[in-house]
CSV table of C-alpha atoms in Angstrom, one decimal:
chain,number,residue,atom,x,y,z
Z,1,UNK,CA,184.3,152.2,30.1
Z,2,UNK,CA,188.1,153.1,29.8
Z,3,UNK,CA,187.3,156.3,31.3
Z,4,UNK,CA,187.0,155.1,34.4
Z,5,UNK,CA,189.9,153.0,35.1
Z,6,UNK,CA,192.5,154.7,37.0
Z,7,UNK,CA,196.3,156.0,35.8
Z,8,UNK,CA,197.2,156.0,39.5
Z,9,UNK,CA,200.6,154.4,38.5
Z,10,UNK,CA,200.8,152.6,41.7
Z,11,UNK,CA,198.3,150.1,40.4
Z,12,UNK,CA,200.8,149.3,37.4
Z,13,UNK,CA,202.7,146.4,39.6
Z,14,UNK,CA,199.6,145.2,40.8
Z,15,UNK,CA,197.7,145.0,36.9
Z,16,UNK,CA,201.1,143.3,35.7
Z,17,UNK,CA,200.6,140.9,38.6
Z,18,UNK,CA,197.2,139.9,37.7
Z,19,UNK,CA,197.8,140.1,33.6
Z,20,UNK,CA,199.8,136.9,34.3
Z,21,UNK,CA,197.0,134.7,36.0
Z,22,UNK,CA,194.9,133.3,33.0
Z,23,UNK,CA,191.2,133.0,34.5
Z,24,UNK,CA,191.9,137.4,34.5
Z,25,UNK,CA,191.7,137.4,30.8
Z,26,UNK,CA,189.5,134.3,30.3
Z,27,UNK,CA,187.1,136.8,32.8
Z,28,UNK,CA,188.1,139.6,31.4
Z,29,UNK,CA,188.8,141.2,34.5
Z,30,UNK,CA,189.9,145.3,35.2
Z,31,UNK,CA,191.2,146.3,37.9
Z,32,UNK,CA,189.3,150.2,38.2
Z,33,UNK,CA,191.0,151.7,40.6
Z,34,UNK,CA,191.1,152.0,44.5
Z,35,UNK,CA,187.8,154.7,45.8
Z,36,UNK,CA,187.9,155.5,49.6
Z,37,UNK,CA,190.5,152.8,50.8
Z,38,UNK,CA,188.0,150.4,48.4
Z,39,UNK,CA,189.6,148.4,45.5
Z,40,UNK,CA,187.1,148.3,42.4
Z,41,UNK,CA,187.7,145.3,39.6
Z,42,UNK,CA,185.0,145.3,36.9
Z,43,UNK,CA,184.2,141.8,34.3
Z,44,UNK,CA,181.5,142.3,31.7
Z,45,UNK,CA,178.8,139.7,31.9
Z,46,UNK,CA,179.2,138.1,28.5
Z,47,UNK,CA,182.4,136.0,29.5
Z,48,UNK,CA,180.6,135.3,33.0
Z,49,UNK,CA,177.3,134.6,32.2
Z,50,UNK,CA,175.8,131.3,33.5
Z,51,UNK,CA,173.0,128.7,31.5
Z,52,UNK,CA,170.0,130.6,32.9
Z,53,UNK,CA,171.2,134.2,31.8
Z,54,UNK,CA,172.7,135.4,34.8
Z,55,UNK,CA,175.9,135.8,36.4
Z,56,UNK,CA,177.9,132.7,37.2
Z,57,UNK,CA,178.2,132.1,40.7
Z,58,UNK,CA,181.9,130.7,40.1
Z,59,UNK,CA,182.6,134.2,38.5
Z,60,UNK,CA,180.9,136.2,41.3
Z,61,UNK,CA,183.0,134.0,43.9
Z,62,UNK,CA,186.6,134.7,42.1
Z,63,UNK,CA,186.0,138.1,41.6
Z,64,UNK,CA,185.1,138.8,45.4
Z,65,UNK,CA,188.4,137.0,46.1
Z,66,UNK,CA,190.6,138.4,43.4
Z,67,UNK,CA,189.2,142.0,44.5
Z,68,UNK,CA,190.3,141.3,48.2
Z,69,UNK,CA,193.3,139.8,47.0
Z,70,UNK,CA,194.4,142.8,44.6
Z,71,UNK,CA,193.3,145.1,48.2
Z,72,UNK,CA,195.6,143.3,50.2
Z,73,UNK,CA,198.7,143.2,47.3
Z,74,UNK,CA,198.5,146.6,46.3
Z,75,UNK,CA,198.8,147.8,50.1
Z,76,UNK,CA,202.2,146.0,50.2
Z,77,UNK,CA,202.9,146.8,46.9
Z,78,UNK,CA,202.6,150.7,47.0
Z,79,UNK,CA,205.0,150.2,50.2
Z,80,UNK,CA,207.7,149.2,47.9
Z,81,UNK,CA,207.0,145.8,50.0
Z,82,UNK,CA,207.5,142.2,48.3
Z,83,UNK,CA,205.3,139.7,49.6
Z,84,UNK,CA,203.1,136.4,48.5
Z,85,UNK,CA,199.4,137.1,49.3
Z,86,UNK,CA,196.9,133.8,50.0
Z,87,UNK,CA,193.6,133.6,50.5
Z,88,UNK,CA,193.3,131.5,53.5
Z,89,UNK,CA,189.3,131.3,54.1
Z,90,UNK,CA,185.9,132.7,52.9
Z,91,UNK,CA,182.1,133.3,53.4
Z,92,UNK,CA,180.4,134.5,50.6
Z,93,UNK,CA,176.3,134.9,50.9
Z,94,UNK,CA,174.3,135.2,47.5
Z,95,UNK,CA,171.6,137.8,47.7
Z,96,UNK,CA,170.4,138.2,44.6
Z,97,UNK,CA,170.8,137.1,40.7
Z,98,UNK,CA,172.7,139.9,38.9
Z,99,UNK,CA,171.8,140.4,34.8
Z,100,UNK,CA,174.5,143.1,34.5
Z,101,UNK,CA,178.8,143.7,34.5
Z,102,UNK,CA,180.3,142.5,37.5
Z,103,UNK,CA,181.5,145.2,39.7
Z,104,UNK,CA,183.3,144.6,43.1
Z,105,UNK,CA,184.7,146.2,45.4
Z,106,UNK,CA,186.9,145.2,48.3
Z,107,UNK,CA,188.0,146.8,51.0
Z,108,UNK,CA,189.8,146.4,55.3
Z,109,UNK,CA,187.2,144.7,57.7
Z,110,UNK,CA,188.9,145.1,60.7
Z,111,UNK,CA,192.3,146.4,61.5
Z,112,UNK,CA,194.0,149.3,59.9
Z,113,UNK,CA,196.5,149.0,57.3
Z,114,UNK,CA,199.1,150.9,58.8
Z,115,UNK,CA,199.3,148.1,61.3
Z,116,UNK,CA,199.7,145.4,58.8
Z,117,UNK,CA,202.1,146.6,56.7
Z,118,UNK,CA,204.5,147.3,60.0
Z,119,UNK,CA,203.4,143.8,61.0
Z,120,UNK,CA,204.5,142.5,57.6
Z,121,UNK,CA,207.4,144.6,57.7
Z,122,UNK,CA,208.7,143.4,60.7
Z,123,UNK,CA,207.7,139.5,60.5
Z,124,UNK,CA,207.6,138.6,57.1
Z,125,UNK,CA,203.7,137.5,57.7
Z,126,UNK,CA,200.8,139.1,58.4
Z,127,UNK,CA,197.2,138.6,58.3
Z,128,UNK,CA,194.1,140.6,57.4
Z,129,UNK,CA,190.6,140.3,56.9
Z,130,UNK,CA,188.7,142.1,53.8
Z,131,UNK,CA,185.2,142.5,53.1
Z,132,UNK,CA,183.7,142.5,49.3
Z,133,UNK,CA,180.8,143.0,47.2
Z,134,UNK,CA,179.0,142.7,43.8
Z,135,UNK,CA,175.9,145.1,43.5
Z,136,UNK,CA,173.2,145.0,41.8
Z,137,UNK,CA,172.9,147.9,39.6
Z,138,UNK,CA,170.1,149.8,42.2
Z,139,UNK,CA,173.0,149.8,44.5
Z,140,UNK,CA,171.8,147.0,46.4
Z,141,UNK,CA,174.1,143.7,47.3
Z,142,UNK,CA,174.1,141.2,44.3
Z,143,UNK,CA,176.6,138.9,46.6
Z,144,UNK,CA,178.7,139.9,49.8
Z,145,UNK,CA,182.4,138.4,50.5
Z,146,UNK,CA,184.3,138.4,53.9
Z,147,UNK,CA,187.6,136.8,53.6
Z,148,UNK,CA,190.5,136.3,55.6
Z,149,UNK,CA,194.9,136.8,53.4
Z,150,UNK,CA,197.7,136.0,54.5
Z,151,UNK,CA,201.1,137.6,52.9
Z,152,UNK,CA,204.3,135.9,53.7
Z,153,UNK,CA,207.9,136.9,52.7
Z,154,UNK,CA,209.0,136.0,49.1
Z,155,UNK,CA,211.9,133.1,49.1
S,1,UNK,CA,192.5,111.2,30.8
S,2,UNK,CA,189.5,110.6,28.6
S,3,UNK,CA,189.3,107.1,30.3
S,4,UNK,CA,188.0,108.4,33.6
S,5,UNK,CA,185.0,110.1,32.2
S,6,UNK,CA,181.8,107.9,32.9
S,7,UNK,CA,179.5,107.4,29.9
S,8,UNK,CA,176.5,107.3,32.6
S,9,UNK,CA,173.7,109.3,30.5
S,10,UNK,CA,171.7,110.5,33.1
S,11,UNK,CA,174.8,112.7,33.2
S,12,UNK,CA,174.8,113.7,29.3
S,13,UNK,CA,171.5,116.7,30.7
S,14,UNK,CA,174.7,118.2,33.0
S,15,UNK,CA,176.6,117.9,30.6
S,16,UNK,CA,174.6,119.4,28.5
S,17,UNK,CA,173.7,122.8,30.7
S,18,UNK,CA,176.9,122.7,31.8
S,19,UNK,CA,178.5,123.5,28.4
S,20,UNK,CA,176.1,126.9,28.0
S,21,UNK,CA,178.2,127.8,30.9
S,22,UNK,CA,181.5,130.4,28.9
S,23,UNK,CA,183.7,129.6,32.2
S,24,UNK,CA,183.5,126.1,31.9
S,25,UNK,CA,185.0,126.1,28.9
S,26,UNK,CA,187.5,128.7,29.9
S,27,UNK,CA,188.6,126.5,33.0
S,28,UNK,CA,188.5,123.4,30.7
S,29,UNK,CA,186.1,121.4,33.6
S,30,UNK,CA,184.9,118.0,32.8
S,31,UNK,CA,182.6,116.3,34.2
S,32,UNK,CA,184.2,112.7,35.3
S,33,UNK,CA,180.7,110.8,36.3
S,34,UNK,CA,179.2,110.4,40.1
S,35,UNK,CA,181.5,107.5,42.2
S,36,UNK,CA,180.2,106.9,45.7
S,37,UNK,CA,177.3,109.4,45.5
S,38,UNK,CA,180.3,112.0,45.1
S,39,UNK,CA,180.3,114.3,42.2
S,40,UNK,CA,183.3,114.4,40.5
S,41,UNK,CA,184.9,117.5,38.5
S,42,UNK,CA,188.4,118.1,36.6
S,43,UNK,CA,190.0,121.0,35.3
S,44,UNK,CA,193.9,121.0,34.2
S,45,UNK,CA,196.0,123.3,35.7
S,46,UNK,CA,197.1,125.3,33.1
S,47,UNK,CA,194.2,127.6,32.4
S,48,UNK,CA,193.7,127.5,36.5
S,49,UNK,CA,197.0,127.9,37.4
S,50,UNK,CA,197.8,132.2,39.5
S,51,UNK,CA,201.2,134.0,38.9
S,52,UNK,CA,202.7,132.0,41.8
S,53,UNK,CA,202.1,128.5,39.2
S,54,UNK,CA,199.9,127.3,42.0
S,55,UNK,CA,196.1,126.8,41.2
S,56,UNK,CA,194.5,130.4,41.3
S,57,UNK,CA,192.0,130.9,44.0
S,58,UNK,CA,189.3,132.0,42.0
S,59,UNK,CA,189.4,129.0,40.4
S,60,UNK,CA,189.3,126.3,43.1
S,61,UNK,CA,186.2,128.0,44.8
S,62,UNK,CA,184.5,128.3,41.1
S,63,UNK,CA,185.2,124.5,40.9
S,64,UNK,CA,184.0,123.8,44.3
S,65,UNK,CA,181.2,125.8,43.8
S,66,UNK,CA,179.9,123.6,40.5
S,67,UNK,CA,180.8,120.8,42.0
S,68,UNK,CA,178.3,121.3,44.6
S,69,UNK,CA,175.8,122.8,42.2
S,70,UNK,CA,176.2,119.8,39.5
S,71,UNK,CA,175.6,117.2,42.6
S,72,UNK,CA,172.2,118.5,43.0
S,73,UNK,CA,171.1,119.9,39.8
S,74,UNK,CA,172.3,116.0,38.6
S,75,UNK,CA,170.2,114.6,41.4
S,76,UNK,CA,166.8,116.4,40.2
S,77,UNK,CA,167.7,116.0,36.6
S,78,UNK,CA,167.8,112.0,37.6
S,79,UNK,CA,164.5,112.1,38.7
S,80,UNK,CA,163.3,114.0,35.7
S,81,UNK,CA,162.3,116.8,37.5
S,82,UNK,CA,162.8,120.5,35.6
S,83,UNK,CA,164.6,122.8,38.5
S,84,UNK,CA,166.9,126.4,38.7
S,85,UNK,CA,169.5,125.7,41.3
S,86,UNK,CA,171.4,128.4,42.8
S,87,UNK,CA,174.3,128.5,44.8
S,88,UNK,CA,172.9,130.4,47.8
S,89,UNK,CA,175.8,130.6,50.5
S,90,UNK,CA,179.3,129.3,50.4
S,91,UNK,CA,182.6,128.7,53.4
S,92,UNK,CA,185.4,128.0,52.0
S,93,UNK,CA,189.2,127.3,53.5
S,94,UNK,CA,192.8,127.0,52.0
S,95,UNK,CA,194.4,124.8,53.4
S,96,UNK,CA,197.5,124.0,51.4
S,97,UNK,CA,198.5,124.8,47.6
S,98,UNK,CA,197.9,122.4,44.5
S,99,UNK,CA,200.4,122.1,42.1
S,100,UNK,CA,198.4,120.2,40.1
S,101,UNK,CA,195.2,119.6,37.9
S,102,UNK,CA,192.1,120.5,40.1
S,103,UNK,CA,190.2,116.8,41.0
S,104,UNK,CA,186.7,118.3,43.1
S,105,UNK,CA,184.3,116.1,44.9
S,106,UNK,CA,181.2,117.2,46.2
S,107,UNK,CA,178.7,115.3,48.1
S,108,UNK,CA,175.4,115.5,50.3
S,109,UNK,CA,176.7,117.3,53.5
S,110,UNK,CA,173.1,116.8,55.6
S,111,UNK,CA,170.0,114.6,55.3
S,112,UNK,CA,169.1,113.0,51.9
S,113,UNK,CA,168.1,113.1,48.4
S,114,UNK,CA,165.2,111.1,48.6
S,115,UNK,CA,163.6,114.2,51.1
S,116,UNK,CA,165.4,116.3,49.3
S,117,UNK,CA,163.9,115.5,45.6
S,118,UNK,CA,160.5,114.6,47.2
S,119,UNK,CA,160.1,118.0,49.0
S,120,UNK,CA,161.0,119.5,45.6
S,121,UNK,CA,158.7,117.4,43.8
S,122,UNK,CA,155.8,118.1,46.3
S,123,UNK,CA,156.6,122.4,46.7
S,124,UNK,CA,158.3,123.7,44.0
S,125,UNK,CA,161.3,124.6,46.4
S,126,UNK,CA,164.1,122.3,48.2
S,127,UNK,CA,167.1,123.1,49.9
S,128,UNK,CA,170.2,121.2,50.5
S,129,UNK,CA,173.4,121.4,52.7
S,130,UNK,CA,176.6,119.8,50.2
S,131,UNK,CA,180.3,119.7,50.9
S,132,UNK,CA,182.8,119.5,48.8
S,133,UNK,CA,187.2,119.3,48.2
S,134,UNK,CA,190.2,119.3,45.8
S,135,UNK,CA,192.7,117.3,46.6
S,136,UNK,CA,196.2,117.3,46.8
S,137,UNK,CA,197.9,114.4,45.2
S,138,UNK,CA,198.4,112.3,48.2
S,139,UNK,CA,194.7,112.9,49.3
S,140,UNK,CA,195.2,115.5,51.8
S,141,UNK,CA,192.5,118.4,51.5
S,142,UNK,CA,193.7,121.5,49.7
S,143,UNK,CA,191.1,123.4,48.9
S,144,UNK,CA,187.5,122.8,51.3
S,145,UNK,CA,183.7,124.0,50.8
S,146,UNK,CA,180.1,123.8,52.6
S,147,UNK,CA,177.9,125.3,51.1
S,148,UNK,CA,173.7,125.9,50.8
S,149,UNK,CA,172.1,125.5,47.2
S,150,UNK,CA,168.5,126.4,46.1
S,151,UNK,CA,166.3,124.6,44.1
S,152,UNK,CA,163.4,126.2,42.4
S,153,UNK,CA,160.4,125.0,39.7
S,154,UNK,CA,161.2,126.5,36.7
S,155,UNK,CA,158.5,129.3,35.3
């Protein structure tokens, strides 16, 4: 669905970012846009499908991470801000088996992001922690994500 | 290294399921054979590697996560016993990055198989507790996982 990615062209550095990390294609991974403060990346089920018809639990896990990744880049991104983003840990709960695309969305679990892109700013390092999801396509949770990055000062 | 592959068949059935499986062929994963009760995955670099040339995130937990998953579907297929297993909560921490080919070991965190396979045998159902790591290439942990798997009768 083209239609709904978004030209918002402060997502250009972060897509260029991501169009050089190989599991993005192998997934086919798109990064939709950023709704409400939450960052959406979309991967049809065909290229992330497991043996039993479903979607592979490896591609629901690297989605959820790449999605709070991509949150936590763009952020420092959009304020003209050059940094190396790593996910440091992760808790991810598996609700349900999902027979459809892969749609997550990420977005701040505690905090503000005003706060850590002055924290970055001014130390080179900062830390946040971002929730994500996969839902099922009732709206429900397929699998939930709570993660916590770490950016640190390129060089 | 072709030579570290174990020709065990009980492990030709993972093999097997594992290869209906599009990202396990995207992340080149081999299965290297069971040493020490510990299930033991590969994947090169390359095709794993994020835009930083370190191994991508998404990656290392997928690994971790089949690891984990191919340690006890392996265990019921062993015992001829026809099971789904699902991957039904996951923690997982960062500690350090891998500059190298992914090497993942997963192995029985709590209890054992025998109650584990027996329970399964006897209710349909069976849970299990199983940890699992990459390492760096001195040994230290870079990547760590605990996480809950599912078993289920099939039908």
């Amino acid at each position: 669905m083209p239609g709904r990615m978004s030209a918002d062209p402060s997502l250009e550095p972060l897509r260029a970012q991501l169009a050089r990390i190989p599991q993005v294609h192998a997934m086919q991974i798109r990064v939709d846009g950023v709704v409400d403060g939450r960052m959406c990346l979309h991967a049809p089920l065909a290229p992330n499908v497991n043996d039993k018809g479903s979607a592979f639990g490896g591609s629901l896990v690297s989605l959820l991470t790449l999605a709070g990744w991509s949150l936590a880049t763009w952020r420092l991104l959009r304020a003209s801000l050059q940094a190396e983003v790593y996910v440091a840990d992760s808790q991810v709960r598996y609700l349900a088996p999902l027979y459809d695309a892969l749609q997550a969305e990420a977005w701040l679990e505690e905090g503000d992001w005003d706060t850590f892109v002055r924290t970055f700013a001014e130390r080179g390092r900062a830390r946040c922690r971002i929730a994500a999801r996969i839902a099922l396509p009732d709206g429900a949770d397929a699998t939930t994500f709570s993660g916590r990055f770490v950016a640190l000062a390129r060089g």
